Coordinates of C-alpha atoms in Angstrom, one line a residue:
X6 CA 19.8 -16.1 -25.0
X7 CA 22.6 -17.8 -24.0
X8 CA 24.0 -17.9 -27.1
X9 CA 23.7 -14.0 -27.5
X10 CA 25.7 -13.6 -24.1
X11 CA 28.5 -15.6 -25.2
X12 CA 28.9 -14.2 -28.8
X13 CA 29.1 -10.6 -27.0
X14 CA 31.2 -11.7 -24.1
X15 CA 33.4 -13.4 -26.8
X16 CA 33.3 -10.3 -28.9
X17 CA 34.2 -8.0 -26.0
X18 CA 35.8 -9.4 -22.5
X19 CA 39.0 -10.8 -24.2
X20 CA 40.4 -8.1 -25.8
X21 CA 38.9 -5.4 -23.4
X22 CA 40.6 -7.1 -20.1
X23 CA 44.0 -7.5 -18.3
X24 CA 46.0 -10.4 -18.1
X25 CA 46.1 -12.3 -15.1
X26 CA 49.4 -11.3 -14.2
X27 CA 50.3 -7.8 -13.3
X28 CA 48.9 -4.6 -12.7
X29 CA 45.3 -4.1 -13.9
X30 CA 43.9 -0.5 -13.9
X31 CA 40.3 0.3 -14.3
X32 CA 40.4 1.6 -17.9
X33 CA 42.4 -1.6 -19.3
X34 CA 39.5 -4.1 -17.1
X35 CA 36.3 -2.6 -19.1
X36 CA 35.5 -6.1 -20.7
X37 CA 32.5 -7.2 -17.9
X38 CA 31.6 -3.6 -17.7
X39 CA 30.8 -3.2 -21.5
X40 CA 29.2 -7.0 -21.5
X41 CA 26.7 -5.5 -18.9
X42 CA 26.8 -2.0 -20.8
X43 CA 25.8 -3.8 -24.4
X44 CA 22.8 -6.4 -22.3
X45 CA 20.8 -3.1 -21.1
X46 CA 20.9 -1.4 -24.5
X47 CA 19.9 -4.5 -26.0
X48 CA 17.2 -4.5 -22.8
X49 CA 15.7 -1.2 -24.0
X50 CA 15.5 -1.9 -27.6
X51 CA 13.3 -4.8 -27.0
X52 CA 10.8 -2.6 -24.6
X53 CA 11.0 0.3 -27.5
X54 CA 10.6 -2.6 -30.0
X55 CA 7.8 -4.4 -28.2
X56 CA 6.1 -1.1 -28.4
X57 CA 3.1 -1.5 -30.4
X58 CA 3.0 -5.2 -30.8
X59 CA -0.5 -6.6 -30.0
X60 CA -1.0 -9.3 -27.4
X61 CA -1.5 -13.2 -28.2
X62 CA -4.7 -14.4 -28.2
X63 CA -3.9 -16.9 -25.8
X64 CA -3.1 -13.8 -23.3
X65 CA -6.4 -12.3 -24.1
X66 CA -8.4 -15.2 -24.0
X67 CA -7.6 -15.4 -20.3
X68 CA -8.0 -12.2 -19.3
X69 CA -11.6 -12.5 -20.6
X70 CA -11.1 -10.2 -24.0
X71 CA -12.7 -12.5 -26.2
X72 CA -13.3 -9.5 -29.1
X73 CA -9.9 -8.4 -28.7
X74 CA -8.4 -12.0 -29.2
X75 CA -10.7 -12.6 -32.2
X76 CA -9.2 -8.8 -33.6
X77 CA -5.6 -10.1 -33.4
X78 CA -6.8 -13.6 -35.1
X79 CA -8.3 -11.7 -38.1
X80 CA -5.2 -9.1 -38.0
X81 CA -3.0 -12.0 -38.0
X82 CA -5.0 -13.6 -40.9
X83 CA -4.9 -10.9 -43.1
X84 CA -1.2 -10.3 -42.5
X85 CA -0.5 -14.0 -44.1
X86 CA -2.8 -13.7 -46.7
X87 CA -4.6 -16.7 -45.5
X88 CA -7.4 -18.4 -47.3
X89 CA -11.0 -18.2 -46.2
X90 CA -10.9 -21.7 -45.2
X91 CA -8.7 -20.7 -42.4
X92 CA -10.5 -17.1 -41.5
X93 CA -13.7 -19.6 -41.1
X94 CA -11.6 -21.8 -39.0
X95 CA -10.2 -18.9 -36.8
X96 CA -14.3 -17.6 -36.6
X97 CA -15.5 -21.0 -35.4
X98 CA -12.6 -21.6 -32.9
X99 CA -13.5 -17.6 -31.5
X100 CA -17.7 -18.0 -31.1
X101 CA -16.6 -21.3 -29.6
X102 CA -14.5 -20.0 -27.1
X103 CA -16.9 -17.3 -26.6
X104 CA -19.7 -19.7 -25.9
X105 CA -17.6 -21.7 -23.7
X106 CA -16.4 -18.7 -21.7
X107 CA -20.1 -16.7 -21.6
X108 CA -20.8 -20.4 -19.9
X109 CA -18.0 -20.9 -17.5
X110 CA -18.8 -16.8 -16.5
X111 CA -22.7 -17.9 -15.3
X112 CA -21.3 -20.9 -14.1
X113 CA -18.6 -18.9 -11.6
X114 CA -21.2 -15.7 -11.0
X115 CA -23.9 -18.4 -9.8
X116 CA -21.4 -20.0 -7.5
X117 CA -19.6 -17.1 -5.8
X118 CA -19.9 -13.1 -6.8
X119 CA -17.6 -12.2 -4.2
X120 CA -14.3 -14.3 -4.8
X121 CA -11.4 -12.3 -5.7
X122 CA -8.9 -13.2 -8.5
X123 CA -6.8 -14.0 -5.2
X124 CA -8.7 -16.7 -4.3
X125 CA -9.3 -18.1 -7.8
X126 CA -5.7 -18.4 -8.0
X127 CA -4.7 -20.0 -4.7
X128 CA -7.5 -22.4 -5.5
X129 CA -5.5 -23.2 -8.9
X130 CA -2.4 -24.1 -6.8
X131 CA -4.7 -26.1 -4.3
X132 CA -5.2 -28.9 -7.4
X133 CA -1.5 -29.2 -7.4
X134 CA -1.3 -30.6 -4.3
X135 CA -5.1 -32.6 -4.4
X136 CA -4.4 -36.5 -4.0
X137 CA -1.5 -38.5 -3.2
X138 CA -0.5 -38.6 -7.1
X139 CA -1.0 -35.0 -7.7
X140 CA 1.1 -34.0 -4.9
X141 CA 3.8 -36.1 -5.6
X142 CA 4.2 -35.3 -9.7
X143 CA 4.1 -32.0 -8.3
X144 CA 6.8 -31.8 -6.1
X145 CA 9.1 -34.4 -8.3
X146 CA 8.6 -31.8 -11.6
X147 CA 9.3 -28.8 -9.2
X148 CA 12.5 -30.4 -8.3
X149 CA 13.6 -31.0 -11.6
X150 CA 12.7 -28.2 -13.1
X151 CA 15.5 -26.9 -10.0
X152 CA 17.8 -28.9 -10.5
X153 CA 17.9 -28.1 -14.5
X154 CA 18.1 -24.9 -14.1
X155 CA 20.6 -24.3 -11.2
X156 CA 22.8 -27.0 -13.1
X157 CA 22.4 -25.4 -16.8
X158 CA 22.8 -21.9 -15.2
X159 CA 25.8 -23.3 -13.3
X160 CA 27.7 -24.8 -15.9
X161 CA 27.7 -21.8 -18.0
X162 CA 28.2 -19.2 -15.4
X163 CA 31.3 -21.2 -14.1
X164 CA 32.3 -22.6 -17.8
X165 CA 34.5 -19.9 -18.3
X166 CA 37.0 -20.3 -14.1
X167 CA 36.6 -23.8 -15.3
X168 CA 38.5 -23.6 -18.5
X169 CA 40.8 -21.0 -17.2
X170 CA 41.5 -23.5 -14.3
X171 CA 42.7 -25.5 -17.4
X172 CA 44.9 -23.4 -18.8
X173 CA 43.5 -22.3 -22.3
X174 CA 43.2 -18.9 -22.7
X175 CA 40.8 -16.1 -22.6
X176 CA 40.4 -15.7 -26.4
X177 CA 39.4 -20.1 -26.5
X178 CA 37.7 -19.4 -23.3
X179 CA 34.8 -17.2 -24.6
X180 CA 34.6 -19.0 -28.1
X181 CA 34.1 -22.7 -26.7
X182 CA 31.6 -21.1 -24.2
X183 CA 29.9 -19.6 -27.6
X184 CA 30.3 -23.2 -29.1
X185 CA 28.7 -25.1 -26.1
X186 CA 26.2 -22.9 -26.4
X187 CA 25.3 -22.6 -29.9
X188 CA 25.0 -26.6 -29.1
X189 CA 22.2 -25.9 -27.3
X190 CA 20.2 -23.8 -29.9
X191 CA 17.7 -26.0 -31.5

């Protein structure tokens, strides 16, 4: 993602803006506006291309729809050509999960028919916090998960006033900002 913004903000900001010194009307400053114009296109062709695209098994397995994570195993099977070593591998790992969920269903029914997703998931973040241990990892990852990404979103939101603090121009601006973040690409 970040490498996408800074390949269109090179492409577009520097030769679609003033310079710093002078009068700046609103047709010569349209650098930001197209940036911003060219991430909501890029927005709706996603929805439109997401369009039809079943969901991953994982996401059906827990919302319940065992058949309908099985159906995008075997779709996904016969769209690699895969063996039928692997198609009886995918059909083991589904009537297992199956089993295992037809169990954990008696399981909750016997225990509570009334409790509400609601409940199921504020008992989920109750476990964070259960023990002296558990609360502490919990906290400690919560904070760094904040401070990476208020420091990551940081530097390359204020990358660019940084390295026009140091004099280098627009143009190297936007291209080192495409560079430090192509770094990051792995």
């Amino acid at each position: 993602g970040g490498f996408l913004v800074s390949l269109i903000a090179w492409a577009l900001i520097p030769s679609n803006s003033c310079a710093k010194n002078g009068a700046c009307p609103w047709h010569a400053n349209m650098g930001w506006r197209l940036v911003v114009g060219s991430f909501g296109v890029l927005n709706i062709v996603t929805v439109m291309l997401r369009v039809g695209l079943p969901e991953t098994p994982a996401f059906l397995l827990l919302s319940g729809d065992v058949e309908g994570a099985q159906e995008v195993l075997r779709y996904m099977a016969r769209q690699n050509d895969v063996g039928p070593q692997v198609r009886a591998l995918i059909q083991n790992l589904t009537e297992e999960i199956k089993e295992n969920q037809e169990l954990g269903i008696k399981e909750a029914s016997s225990a509570s028919s009334s409790s509400s997703s609601c409940h199921q998931c504020l008992a989920s973040v109750k476990k964070l916090f259960e023990g002296r241990h558990m609360y502490r990892t919990t906290l400690l990852l919560w904070g760094i998960w904040f401070c990476t990404t208020y420091a990551y979103t940081g530097f390359n939101v204020f990358l660019t006033r940084l390295l026009e603090a140091k004099n280098i121009t627009t143009s190297n601006v936007y291209r080192d900002a495409l560079l430090y973040s192509a770094a990051g690409v792995p």
